[in-house]
Amino acid sequence: MEGFWQGKRALITGHTGFKGGWLALWLQRLGAQVLGYSLPAPTQPSLFETARISESIRDVIADIRDLGRLNAVFREFSPEVVFHLAAQPLVRASYDDPVETYSTNLLGTVHVLEAVRHTRSVRSAVMVTTDKCYENREAATGYRETDRLGGHDPYSNSKACAELAIDSYRRSFFNGDGTAAVASARAGNVIGGGDWAVDRLIPDLVRATVAGKPLVLRNPKSTRPWQHVLEPLSGYLMLAQRLWDERAHYAEAWNFGPLEEDARTVEEVVALAARRWGGDLKWSVDAGAHPHETRMLMLDCSKAAGAGWRPLLRVEQAVDWTIEWYRAWHDKHDVKALSHEQIERYSRLMAGGRSA
Ligand SMILES: NC(=O)c1ccc[n+]([C@@H]2O[C@H](COP(=O)([O-])OP(=O)(O)OC[C@H]3O[C@@H](n4cnc5c(N)ncnc54)[C@H](O)[C@@H]3O)[C@@H](O)[C@H]2O)c1
């Protein structure tokens, strides 16, 4: 992978966010020239600030809904590879402000597609949506890329709309020689250091612990597929590289999810986190908590497996690396150095195959 990225011009939207920040660090480590285009970091604290992302890349603070500015930045930087991650990514916020959610997630995605269309230097583009883009069919088997799109809440639905727009652009504009090869990537529920979004389990747990309070679990028995942030990012990097060489096989939608056996209940994950944190991490179960399990959303990732991608961290390791990061941040250690160290560790696993 190293050789491919050396000197490549890569543009990331959403680099001030959780996943985009990790991707920026990884690409910079691989030798790419990186430009990030985003609004300011959505949380305080943030990975962007604590891992000093802007030290290592070119950093443009702007809105993807400003098409003039987006086009100008694309023209000036001439990216060869584009990763689109900028979004309003939260379900609850999408109920509070559906217009903002659709304008960012749908119109913003269309703007990025437009900028790609008008920039001849772009050879591959990975557009990030979500596992929530599928119509919920209440089935026990995982969702496949060919399943029907849908989405109940405005967030999920806006991402399904974005998928449709990506597909339309692919058929209409990205279908001939000299045009960009464009794929979409569907992953979900990732954990890792540096996420401070609201309504996500690990950030909520860290916030409560730092405030010296127990976290109240409302759905302790809910089972979720947990995945470390570096897992889908390795899929995005693989996709971008394959799109570059073999567009015919890769310019479509791809799922990147964890193994089914790595699904765990919320309470099990909190217990793993507590063991890694040591001492003062506490939680309690809401008396009115639902005892029954909610249906779990799983992805069928056999298509990505066929292309050589697979998860490399078991859920215990994913939680371990995540809490290692927050503990280091809490103890005021250098989390930029730790982030690089974790990327290095993950890269060694990629080179050596599956871990334990
Ligand atoms: N974190 C997850 O568990 C998860 C799961 C599934 C899908 N995703 C998707 O992955 C992507 C990244 O998610 P994240 O968790 O890093 O989110 P995040 O909230 O940490 O980051 C979002 C980024 O988008 C930027 N942004 C928002 N609106 C913008 C606008 N109008 N113009 C420019 N920049 C804007 C923010 O500044 C930030 O950099 C999103 O597309 C999200 O939908 C995330």
mmCIF file of C-alpha atoms and ligand atoms in Angstrom:
data_model
loop_
_atom_site.group_PDB
_atom_site.id
_atom_site.type_symbol
_atom_site.label_atom_id
_atom_site.label_comp_id
_atom_site.label_asym_id
_atom_site.label_seq_id
_atom_site.Cartn_x
_atom_site.Cartn_y
_atom_site.Cartn_z
ATOM 1 C CA MET A 1 0.000 0.000 0.000
ATOM 2 C CA GLU A 2 2.865 2.403 0.881
ATOM 3 C CA GLY A 3 4.213 2.715 -2.644
ATOM 4 C CA PHE A 4 0.842 3.592 -4.105
ATOM 5 C CA TRP A 5 0.196 6.555 -1.806
ATOM 6 C CA GLN A 6 3.657 8.100 -1.941
ATOM 7 C CA GLY A 7 3.211 11.656 -3.276
ATOM 8 C CA LYS A 8 -0.467 11.170 -4.261
ATOM 9 C CA ARG A 9 -2.666 14.235 -3.815
ATOM 10 C CA ALA A 10 -5.593 13.148 -1.632
ATOM 11 C CA LEU A 11 -8.494 15.415 -0.656
ATOM 12 C CA ILE A 12 -10.604 14.494 2.386
ATOM 13 C CA THR A 13 -13.887 16.192 3.258
ATOM 14 C CA GLY A 14 -14.689 15.948 6.980
ATOM 15 C CA HIS A 15 -11.043 15.911 8.180
ATOM 16 C CA THR A 16 -11.971 17.826 11.356
ATOM 17 C CA GLY A 17 -14.253 14.916 12.360
ATOM 18 C CA PHE A 18 -13.547 11.563 13.974
ATOM 19 C CA LYS A 19 -13.122 9.257 10.967
ATOM 20 C CA GLY A 20 -11.721 11.950 8.684
ATOM 21 C CA GLY A 21 -9.057 12.848 11.268
ATOM 22 C CA TRP A 22 -7.828 9.254 11.487
ATOM 23 C CA LEU A 23 -7.828 8.998 7.687
ATOM 24 C CA ALA A 24 -5.788 12.205 7.400
ATOM 25 C CA LEU A 25 -3.168 10.836 9.825
ATOM 26 C CA TRP A 26 -3.030 7.511 7.995
ATOM 27 C CA LEU A 27 -2.697 9.033 4.521
ATOM 28 C CA GLN A 28 -0.036 11.436 5.667
ATOM 29 C CA ARG A 29 1.842 8.501 7.190
ATOM 30 C CA LEU A 30 1.627 6.673 3.841
ATOM 31 C CA GLY A 31 3.330 9.609 2.148
ATOM 32 C CA ALA A 32 0.314 11.258 0.496
ATOM 33 C CA GLN A 33 -0.066 15.025 0.164
ATOM 34 C CA VAL A 34 -3.323 15.620 2.024
ATOM 35 C CA LEU A 35 -5.776 18.511 1.877
ATOM 36 C CA GLY A 36 -8.757 18.541 4.239
ATOM 37 C CA TYR A 37 -11.937 20.518 3.473
ATOM 38 C CA SER A 38 -14.463 20.819 6.343
ATOM 39 C CA LEU A 39 -16.343 22.988 8.710
ATOM 40 C CA PRO A 40 -14.630 23.444 12.111
ATOM 41 C CA ALA A 41 -14.388 20.412 14.383
ATOM 42 C CA PRO A 42 -17.929 19.444 15.431
ATOM 43 C CA THR A 43 -17.037 18.746 19.075
ATOM 44 C CA GLN A 44 -14.940 20.154 21.880
ATOM 45 C CA PRO A 45 -12.580 18.392 22.527
ATOM 46 C CA SER A 46 -11.933 16.783 19.142
ATOM 47 C CA LEU A 47 -9.456 14.442 17.475
ATOM 48 C CA PHE A 48 -8.614 17.333 15.136
ATOM 49 C CA GLU A 49 -7.360 19.448 18.002
ATOM 50 C CA THR A 50 -5.955 16.779 20.383
ATOM 51 C CA ALA A 51 -4.021 14.937 17.640
ATOM 52 C CA ARG A 52 -2.984 18.232 16.002
ATOM 53 C CA ILE A 53 -4.202 17.124 12.570
ATOM 54 C CA SER A 54 -3.622 20.514 10.919
ATOM 55 C CA GLU A 55 0.129 20.247 11.586
ATOM 56 C CA SER A 56 0.515 17.499 9.013
ATOM 57 C CA ILE A 57 -1.898 18.418 6.209
ATOM 58 C CA ARG A 58 -3.295 21.400 4.297
ATOM 59 C CA ASP A 59 -6.404 22.520 6.058
ATOM 60 C CA VAL A 60 -9.325 24.425 4.491
ATOM 61 C CA ILE A 61 -12.210 25.355 6.805
ATOM 62 C CA ALA A 62 -15.252 25.735 4.554
ATOM 63 C CA ASP A 63 -18.723 24.371 3.815
ATOM 64 C CA ILE A 64 -19.352 21.664 1.187
ATOM 65 C CA ARG A 65 -22.600 23.497 0.428
ATOM 66 C CA ASP A 66 -20.519 26.400 -0.916
ATOM 67 C CA LEU A 67 -20.055 24.991 -4.420
ATOM 68 C CA GLY A 68 -17.983 27.941 -5.652
ATOM 69 C CA ARG A 69 -15.441 27.533 -2.865
ATOM 70 C CA LEU A 70 -15.391 23.740 -3.201
ATOM 71 C CA ASN A 71 -14.746 23.960 -6.956
ATOM 72 C CA ALA A 72 -12.016 26.545 -6.444
ATOM 73 C CA VAL A 73 -10.213 24.358 -3.869
ATOM 74 C CA PHE A 74 -10.462 21.306 -6.160
ATOM 75 C CA ARG A 75 -9.135 23.375 -9.089
ATOM 76 C CA GLU A 76 -6.218 24.708 -7.106
ATOM 77 C CA PHE A 77 -5.204 21.451 -5.345
ATOM 78 C CA SER A 78 -5.917 19.111 -8.305
ATOM 79 C CA PRO A 79 -6.574 16.022 -6.156
ATOM 80 C CA GLU A 80 -5.998 12.585 -7.642
ATOM 81 C CA VAL A 81 -8.000 10.765 -4.977
ATOM 82 C CA VAL A 82 -11.047 12.077 -3.060
ATOM 83 C CA PHE A 83 -12.551 10.735 0.172
ATOM 84 C CA HIS A 84 -15.913 12.282 1.037
ATOM 85 C CA LEU A 85 -16.749 11.952 4.745
ATOM 86 C CA ALA A 86 -18.235 15.350 5.647
ATOM 87 C CA ALA A 87 -21.763 14.897 6.971
ATOM 88 C CA GLN A 88 -24.272 15.563 9.672
ATOM 89 C CA PRO A 89 -23.879 12.023 11.096
ATOM 90 C CA LEU A 90 -26.271 11.871 14.044
ATOM 91 C CA VAL A 91 -29.799 10.426 14.085
ATOM 92 C CA ARG A 92 -31.137 12.590 16.922
ATOM 93 C CA ALA A 93 -29.789 15.794 15.348
ATOM 94 C CA SER A 94 -31.498 14.777 12.108
ATOM 95 C CA TYR A 95 -34.880 14.798 13.886
ATOM 96 C CA ASP A 96 -34.067 18.221 15.363
ATOM 97 C CA ASP A 97 -33.000 19.697 12.036
ATOM 98 C CA PRO A 98 -33.910 17.598 8.986
ATOM 99 C CA VAL A 99 -33.274 20.457 6.537
ATOM 100 C CA GLU A 100 -29.684 20.880 7.737
ATOM 101 C CA THR A 101 -29.238 17.098 7.556
ATOM 102 C CA TYR A 102 -30.533 16.747 3.985
ATOM 103 C CA SER A 103 -28.716 19.845 2.766
ATOM 104 C CA THR A 104 -25.394 18.578 4.152
ATOM 105 C CA ASN A 105 -25.755 14.880 3.408
ATOM 106 C CA LEU A 106 -27.572 14.992 0.078
ATOM 107 C CA LEU A 107 -26.851 18.383 -1.508
ATOM 108 C CA GLY A 108 -23.341 18.410 0.011
ATOM 109 C CA THR A 109 -22.650 15.017 -1.582
ATOM 110 C CA VAL A 110 -23.963 16.262 -4.938
ATOM 111 C CA HIS A 111 -21.587 19.225 -4.663
ATOM 112 C CA VAL A 112 -18.622 16.944 -4.027
ATOM 113 C CA LEU A 113 -19.667 14.832 -7.046
ATOM 114 C CA GLU A 114 -19.863 18.039 -9.127
ATOM 115 C CA ALA A 115 -16.394 19.111 -8.005
ATOM 116 C CA VAL A 116 -15.063 15.653 -8.917
ATOM 117 C CA ARG A 117 -16.784 15.874 -12.314
ATOM 118 C CA HIS A 118 -15.125 19.198 -13.111
ATOM 119 C CA THR A 119 -11.645 18.201 -11.912
ATOM 120 C CA ARG A 120 -9.886 16.047 -14.496
ATOM 121 C CA SER A 121 -7.066 15.116 -12.120
ATOM 122 C CA VAL A 122 -9.410 13.003 -9.930
ATOM 123 C CA ARG A 123 -9.016 9.342 -10.805
ATOM 124 C CA SER A 124 -10.738 7.698 -7.829
ATOM 125 C CA ALA A 125 -13.326 8.843 -5.301
ATOM 126 C CA VAL A 126 -14.711 7.049 -2.242
ATOM 127 C CA MET A 127 -18.013 8.429 -0.972
ATOM 128 C CA VAL A 128 -18.811 7.434 2.619
ATOM 129 C CA THR A 129 -22.425 6.757 3.531
ATOM 130 C CA THR A 130 -23.581 4.283 6.237
ATOM 131 C CA ASP A 131 -24.994 0.833 7.020
ATOM 132 C CA LYS A 132 -28.236 2.668 7.897
ATOM 133 C CA CYS A 133 -28.913 3.441 4.222
ATOM 134 C CA TYR A 134 -30.783 0.133 3.759
ATOM 135 C CA GLU A 135 -34.549 -0.254 4.014
ATOM 136 C CA ASN A 136 -35.055 -2.115 7.299
ATOM 137 C CA ARG A 137 -36.416 -5.491 6.284
ATOM 138 C CA GLU A 138 -36.384 -6.910 9.849
ATOM 139 C CA ALA A 139 -34.471 -9.958 8.630
ATOM 140 C CA ALA A 140 -31.926 -12.025 10.517
ATOM 141 C CA THR A 141 -29.430 -12.097 7.647
ATOM 142 C CA GLY A 142 -27.015 -9.271 6.904
ATOM 143 C CA TYR A 143 -27.706 -6.561 4.344
ATOM 144 C CA ARG A 144 -26.097 -6.989 0.942
ATOM 145 C CA GLU A 145 -25.088 -4.162 -1.378
ATOM 146 C CA THR A 146 -27.935 -5.013 -3.753
ATOM 147 C CA ASP A 147 -30.619 -4.718 -1.043
ATOM 148 C CA ARG A 148 -33.202 -1.992 -1.285
ATOM 149 C CA LEU A 149 -32.240 1.446 0.063
ATOM 150 C CA GLY A 150 -34.495 3.264 2.499
ATOM 151 C CA GLY A 151 -34.040 4.759 5.955
ATOM 152 C CA HIS A 152 -36.677 5.706 8.493
ATOM 153 C CA ASP A 153 -35.153 8.747 10.205
ATOM 154 C CA PRO A 154 -33.888 11.782 8.255
ATOM 155 C CA TYR A 155 -30.209 10.878 8.812
ATOM 156 C CA SER A 156 -30.521 7.338 7.426
ATOM 157 C CA ASN A 157 -32.790 8.515 4.652
ATOM 158 C CA SER A 158 -30.495 11.381 3.637
ATOM 159 C CA LYS A 159 -27.682 8.839 3.249
ATOM 160 C CA ALA A 160 -29.907 6.582 1.128
ATOM 161 C CA CYS A 161 -30.635 9.673 -1.017
ATOM 162 C CA ALA A 162 -26.879 10.321 -1.236
ATOM 163 C CA GLU A 163 -26.376 6.716 -2.433
ATOM 164 C CA LEU A 164 -28.949 7.279 -5.191
ATOM 165 C CA ALA A 165 -27.266 10.525 -6.237
ATOM 166 C CA ILE A 166 -23.859 8.809 -6.351
ATOM 167 C CA ASP A 167 -25.319 6.072 -8.534
ATOM 168 C CA SER A 168 -26.919 8.594 -10.882
ATOM 169 C CA TYR A 169 -23.643 10.527 -11.262
ATOM 170 C CA ARG A 170 -21.802 7.282 -11.901
ATOM 171 C CA ARG A 171 -24.176 6.309 -14.703
ATOM 172 C CA SER A 172 -24.486 9.818 -16.132
ATOM 173 C CA PHE A 173 -21.004 11.295 -15.859
ATOM 174 C CA PHE A 174 -18.404 8.817 -14.577
ATOM 175 C CA ASN A 175 -18.718 6.173 -17.230
ATOM 176 C CA GLY A 176 -16.066 6.817 -19.820
ATOM 177 C CA ASP A 177 -12.308 7.042 -20.289
ATOM 178 C CA GLY A 178 -10.773 9.955 -18.437
ATOM 179 C CA THR A 179 -13.607 10.238 -15.926
ATOM 180 C CA ALA A 180 -13.209 9.474 -12.225
ATOM 181 C CA ALA A 181 -14.031 6.004 -10.839
ATOM 182 C CA VAL A 182 -16.476 6.481 -7.954
ATOM 183 C CA ALA A 183 -17.476 3.998 -5.225
ATOM 184 C CA SER A 184 -19.622 4.311 -2.110
ATOM 185 C CA ALA A 185 -18.705 2.719 1.221
ATOM 186 C CA ARG A 186 -21.241 1.593 3.822
ATOM 187 C CA ALA A 187 -20.003 0.948 7.358
ATOM 188 C CA GLY A 188 -21.435 1.628 10.788
ATOM 189 C CA ASN A 189 -21.043 1.918 14.522
ATOM 190 C CA VAL A 190 -17.315 2.474 14.760
ATOM 191 C CA ILE A 191 -15.323 3.037 17.928
ATOM 192 C CA GLY A 192 -11.839 4.431 18.428
ATOM 193 C CA GLY A 193 -9.962 7.186 20.204
ATOM 194 C CA GLY A 194 -10.906 10.793 19.617
ATOM 195 C CA ASP A 195 -14.659 10.536 19.110
ATOM 196 C CA TRP A 196 -16.623 12.990 21.251
ATOM 197 C CA ALA A 197 -19.960 12.888 19.411
ATOM 198 C CA VAL A 198 -23.136 12.896 21.495
ATOM 199 C CA ASP A 199 -25.300 9.766 21.824
ATOM 200 C CA ARG A 200 -22.423 7.364 21.175
ATOM 201 C CA LEU A 201 -21.594 4.835 23.891
ATOM 202 C CA ILE A 202 -17.829 5.215 24.325
ATOM 203 C CA PRO A 203 -17.780 9.053 24.163
ATOM 204 C CA ASP A 204 -20.697 9.129 26.647
ATOM 205 C CA LEU A 205 -18.796 6.751 28.923
ATOM 206 C CA VAL A 206 -15.593 8.801 28.775
ATOM 207 C CA ARG A 207 -17.494 12.054 29.416
ATOM 208 C CA ALA A 208 -19.258 10.538 32.435
ATOM 209 C CA THR A 209 -16.022 9.107 33.830
ATOM 210 C CA VAL A 210 -14.128 12.371 33.452
ATOM 211 C CA ALA A 211 -17.026 14.136 35.220
ATOM 212 C CA GLY A 212 -16.764 11.543 38.038
ATOM 213 C CA LYS A 213 -20.257 10.181 37.394
ATOM 214 C CA PRO A 214 -21.518 6.702 36.494
ATOM 215 C CA LEU A 215 -22.942 6.293 32.981
ATOM 216 C CA VAL A 216 -26.603 5.280 33.030
ATOM 217 C CA LEU A 217 -27.246 2.532 30.458
ATOM 218 C CA ARG A 218 -30.736 2.620 28.980
ATOM 219 C CA ASN A 219 -30.416 -0.377 26.680
ATOM 220 C CA PRO A 220 -27.802 -2.589 28.376
ATOM 221 C CA LYS A 221 -28.911 -5.737 26.546
ATOM 222 C CA SER A 222 -28.937 -4.219 23.052
ATOM 223 C CA THR A 223 -26.503 -6.075 20.847
ATOM 224 C CA ARG A 224 -24.466 -4.068 18.324
ATOM 225 C CA PRO A 225 -21.750 -4.881 15.808
ATOM 226 C CA TRP A 226 -18.681 -3.014 17.154
ATOM 227 C CA GLN A 227 -15.827 -2.135 14.861
ATOM 228 C CA HIS A 228 -12.599 -0.175 15.319
ATOM 229 C CA VAL A 229 -12.378 2.957 13.154
ATOM 230 C CA LEU A 230 -9.225 1.701 11.391
ATOM 231 C CA GLU A 231 -11.163 -1.269 9.955
ATOM 232 C CA PRO A 232 -13.507 0.640 7.609
ATOM 233 C CA LEU A 233 -10.715 3.130 6.867
ATOM 234 C CA SER A 234 -8.550 0.245 5.614
ATOM 235 C CA GLY A 235 -11.491 -0.638 3.357
ATOM 236 C CA TYR A 236 -11.733 2.941 2.032
ATOM 237 C CA LEU A 237 -7.984 2.975 1.303
ATOM 238 C CA MET A 238 -8.211 -0.383 -0.460
ATOM 239 C CA LEU A 239 -11.168 0.819 -2.525
ATOM 240 C CA ALA A 240 -9.421 4.030 -3.612
ATOM 241 C CA GLN A 241 -6.396 2.069 -4.729
ATOM 242 C CA ARG A 242 -8.423 -0.563 -6.614
ATOM 243 C CA LEU A 243 -10.574 2.114 -8.283
ATOM 244 C CA TRP A 244 -7.364 3.625 -9.594
ATOM 245 C CA ASP A 245 -6.348 0.441 -11.394
ATOM 246 C CA GLU A 246 -9.534 -1.524 -12.069
ATOM 247 C CA ARG A 247 -12.529 0.798 -12.176
ATOM 248 C CA ALA A 248 -14.811 -1.732 -13.859
ATOM 249 C CA HIS A 249 -14.876 -4.007 -10.818
ATOM 250 C CA TYR A 250 -14.871 -1.466 -8.026
ATOM 251 C CA ALA A 251 -16.963 1.576 -9.052
ATOM 252 C CA GLU A 252 -20.003 0.485 -7.059
ATOM 253 C CA ALA A 253 -21.251 0.148 -3.450
ATOM 254 C CA TRP A 254 -19.260 -1.742 -0.761
ATOM 255 C CA ASN A 255 -20.101 -2.892 2.768
ATOM 256 C CA PHE A 256 -17.413 -2.868 5.485
ATOM 257 C CA GLY A 257 -18.616 -4.369 8.766
ATOM 258 C CA PRO A 258 -17.359 -6.513 11.659
ATOM 259 C CA LEU A 259 -17.656 -10.268 12.027
ATOM 260 C CA GLU A 260 -20.994 -11.442 13.372
ATOM 261 C CA GLU A 261 -19.279 -13.121 16.338
ATOM 262 C CA ASP A 262 -17.919 -9.721 17.379
ATOM 263 C CA ALA A 263 -21.386 -8.366 18.118
ATOM 264 C CA ARG A 264 -21.704 -7.674 21.862
ATOM 265 C CA THR A 265 -24.264 -6.135 24.194
ATOM 266 C CA VAL A 266 -23.795 -2.558 25.342
ATOM 267 C CA GLU A 267 -23.155 -3.805 28.879
ATOM 268 C CA GLU A 268 -20.479 -6.277 27.757
ATOM 269 C CA VAL A 269 -18.631 -3.525 25.907
ATOM 270 C CA VAL A 270 -18.823 -1.222 28.926
ATOM 271 C CA ALA A 271 -17.430 -4.019 31.113
ATOM 272 C CA LEU A 272 -14.510 -4.503 28.689
ATOM 273 C CA ALA A 273 -13.896 -0.755 28.712
ATOM 274 C CA ALA A 274 -13.960 -0.627 32.523
ATOM 275 C CA ARG A 275 -11.375 -3.395 32.787
ATOM 276 C CA ARG A 276 -9.035 -1.514 30.423
ATOM 277 C CA TRP A 277 -9.561 1.909 32.031
ATOM 278 C CA GLY A 278 -8.979 0.674 35.587
ATOM 279 C CA GLY A 279 -10.694 1.733 38.831
ATOM 280 C CA ASP A 280 -12.870 4.746 38.358
ATOM 281 C CA LEU A 281 -15.065 3.870 35.348
ATOM 282 C CA LYS A 282 -18.588 3.130 36.600
ATOM 283 C CA TRP A 283 -22.004 2.527 35.151
ATOM 284 C CA SER A 284 -25.500 1.705 36.263
ATOM 285 C CA VAL A 285 -28.524 0.284 34.520
ATOM 286 C CA ASP A 286 -31.628 2.456 34.126
ATOM 287 C CA ALA A 287 -34.466 0.908 36.160
ATOM 288 C CA GLY A 288 -36.836 1.386 33.224
ATOM 289 C CA ALA A 289 -34.403 -0.245 30.814
ATOM 290 C CA HIS A 290 -35.829 -2.505 28.155
ATOM 291 C CA PRO A 291 -34.991 -6.125 28.901
ATOM 292 C CA HIS A 292 -35.616 -7.383 25.387
ATOM 293 C CA GLU A 293 -33.102 -7.175 22.574
ATOM 294 C CA THR A 294 -33.579 -4.765 19.723
ATOM 295 C CA ARG A 295 -32.978 -6.249 16.300
ATOM 296 C CA MET A 296 -29.382 -5.893 15.304
ATOM 297 C CA LEU A 297 -28.315 -4.354 12.030
ATOM 298 C CA MET A 298 -25.618 -6.504 10.415
ATOM 299 C CA LEU A 299 -23.871 -6.111 7.084
ATOM 300 C CA ASP A 300 -23.040 -8.970 4.774
ATOM 301 C CA CYS A 301 -19.424 -8.231 3.849
ATOM 302 C CA SER A 302 -18.769 -11.170 1.556
ATOM 303 C CA LYS A 303 -18.255 -8.842 -1.406
ATOM 304 C CA ALA A 304 -15.440 -6.975 0.399
ATOM 305 C CA ALA A 305 -14.037 -10.324 1.598
ATOM 306 C CA GLY A 306 -13.892 -11.419 -2.041
ATOM 307 C CA ALA A 307 -11.778 -8.341 -2.744
ATOM 308 C CA GLY A 308 -9.357 -9.287 0.056
ATOM 309 C CA TRP A 309 -10.681 -7.060 2.871
ATOM 310 C CA ARG A 310 -11.545 -8.478 6.279
ATOM 311 C CA PRO A 311 -11.700 -7.192 9.854
ATOM 312 C CA LEU A 312 -8.404 -7.646 11.709
ATOM 313 C CA LEU A 313 -9.332 -6.708 15.281
ATOM 314 C CA ARG A 314 -11.638 -8.719 17.521
ATOM 315 C CA VAL A 315 -14.059 -6.677 19.602
ATOM 316 C CA GLU A 316 -11.889 -7.046 22.746
ATOM 317 C CA GLN A 317 -8.922 -5.529 20.888
ATOM 318 C CA ALA A 318 -11.088 -2.787 19.380
ATOM 319 C CA VAL A 319 -12.267 -1.735 22.858
ATOM 320 C CA ASP A 320 -8.745 -2.131 24.240
ATOM 321 C CA TRP A 321 -7.194 0.208 21.622
ATOM 322 C CA THR A 322 -10.038 2.683 22.078
ATOM 323 C CA ILE A 323 -9.730 2.894 25.849
ATOM 324 C CA GLU A 324 -5.923 2.943 25.604
ATOM 325 C CA TRP A 325 -6.341 6.139 23.546
ATOM 326 C CA TYR A 326 -8.812 7.863 25.901
ATOM 327 C CA ARG A 327 -6.745 6.881 28.934
ATOM 328 C CA ALA A 328 -3.666 8.457 27.299
ATOM 329 C CA TRP A 329 -5.663 11.610 26.531
ATOM 330 C CA HIS A 330 -6.968 11.701 30.124
ATOM 331 C CA ASP A 331 -3.429 11.287 31.474
ATOM 332 C CA LYS A 332 -2.250 14.109 29.147
ATOM 333 C CA HIS A 333 0.028 11.916 27.023
ATOM 334 C CA ASP A 334 0.769 12.672 23.371
ATOM 335 C CA VAL A 335 -2.279 11.242 21.572
ATOM 336 C CA LYS A 336 -0.942 12.198 18.143
ATOM 337 C CA ALA A 337 2.011 9.878 18.748
ATOM 338 C CA LEU A 338 -0.320 7.176 20.077
ATOM 339 C CA SER A 339 -2.617 7.527 17.046
ATOM 340 C CA HIS A 340 0.370 7.004 14.751
ATOM 341 C CA GLU A 341 1.478 4.046 16.864
ATOM 342 C CA GLN A 342 -1.974 2.440 16.573
ATOM 343 C CA ILE A 343 -1.994 2.972 12.796
ATOM 344 C CA GLU A 344 1.458 1.367 12.668
ATOM 345 C CA ARG A 345 0.215 -1.597 14.753
ATOM 346 C CA TYR A 346 -2.797 -2.002 12.496
ATOM 347 C CA SER A 347 -0.603 -1.811 9.379
ATOM 348 C CA ARG A 348 1.537 -4.632 10.772
ATOM 349 C CA LEU A 349 -1.617 -6.739 11.198
ATOM 350 C CA MET A 350 -2.554 -5.935 7.592
ATOM 351 C CA ALA A 351 0.848 -7.090 6.442
ATOM 352 C CA GLY A 352 0.742 -10.234 8.589
ATOM 353 C CA GLY A 353 -2.892 -11.275 8.116
ATOM 354 C CA ARG A 354 -5.524 -11.936 10.747
ATOM 355 C CA SER A 355 -4.725 -11.466 14.446
ATOM 356 C CA ALA A 356 -5.586 -13.856 17.288
HETATM 357 N N1 LIG B 1 -18.885 7.310 13.344
HETATM 358 C C1 LIG B 1 -19.687 6.342 12.970
HETATM 359 O O1 LIG B 1 -19.985 5.408 13.764
HETATM 360 C C2 LIG B 1 -20.264 6.319 11.576
HETATM 361 C C3 LIG B 1 -21.103 5.262 11.214
HETATM 362 C C4 LIG B 1 -21.604 5.193 9.911
HETATM 363 C C5 LIG B 1 -21.284 6.188 8.989
HETATM 364 N N2 LIG B 1 -20.499 7.235 9.371
HETATM 365 C C6 LIG B 1 -20.208 8.257 8.353
HETATM 366 O O2 LIG B 1 -18.813 8.524 8.330
HETATM 367 C C7 LIG B 1 -18.593 9.907 8.064
HETATM 368 C C8 LIG B 1 -17.753 10.532 9.161
HETATM 369 O O3 LIG B 1 -18.435 10.375 10.408
HETATM 370 P P1 LIG B 1 -17.790 10.860 11.780
HETATM 371 O O4 LIG B 1 -18.268 9.956 12.831
HETATM 372 O O5 LIG B 1 -16.337 11.086 11.596
HETATM 373 O O6 LIG B 1 -18.532 12.276 11.967
HETATM 374 P P2 LIG B 1 -18.030 13.620 12.667
HETATM 375 O O7 LIG B 1 -19.239 14.358 13.082
HETATM 376 O O8 LIG B 1 -16.960 13.354 13.652
HETATM 377 O O9 LIG B 1 -17.367 14.408 11.435
HETATM 378 C C9 LIG B 1 -18.142 15.026 10.439
HETATM 379 C C10 LIG B 1 -17.259 15.956 9.637
HETATM 380 O O10 LIG B 1 -18.045 16.602 8.626
HETATM 381 C C11 LIG B 1 -17.805 18.006 8.687
HETATM 382 N N3 LIG B 1 -18.979 18.701 8.187
HETATM 383 C C12 LIG B 1 -20.270 18.632 8.635
HETATM 384 N N4 LIG B 1 -21.049 19.420 7.869
HETATM 385 C C13 LIG B 1 -20.258 19.984 6.920
HETATM 386 C C14 LIG B 1 -20.464 20.888 5.849
HETATM 387 N N5 LIG B 1 -21.677 21.374 5.576
HETATM 388 N N6 LIG B 1 -19.398 21.254 5.100
HETATM 389 C C15 LIG B 1 -18.154 20.771 5.369
HETATM 390 N N7 LIG B 1 -17.896 19.940 6.368
HETATM 391 C C16 LIG B 1 -18.933 19.536 7.135
HETATM 392 C C17 LIG B 1 -17.524 18.276 10.156
HETATM 393 O O11 LIG B 1 -16.879 19.524 10.323
HETATM 394 C C18 LIG B 1 -16.625 17.084 10.464
HETATM 395 O O12 LIG B 1 -15.329 17.321 9.978
HETATM 396 C C19 LIG B 1 -19.977 10.539 7.908
HETATM 397 O O13 LIG B 1 -20.303 10.581 6.538
HETATM 398 C C20 LIG B 1 -20.884 9.593 8.656
HETATM 399 O O14 LIG B 1 -22.199 9.647 8.196
HETATM 400 C C21 LIG B 1 -19.992 7.325 10.643
#
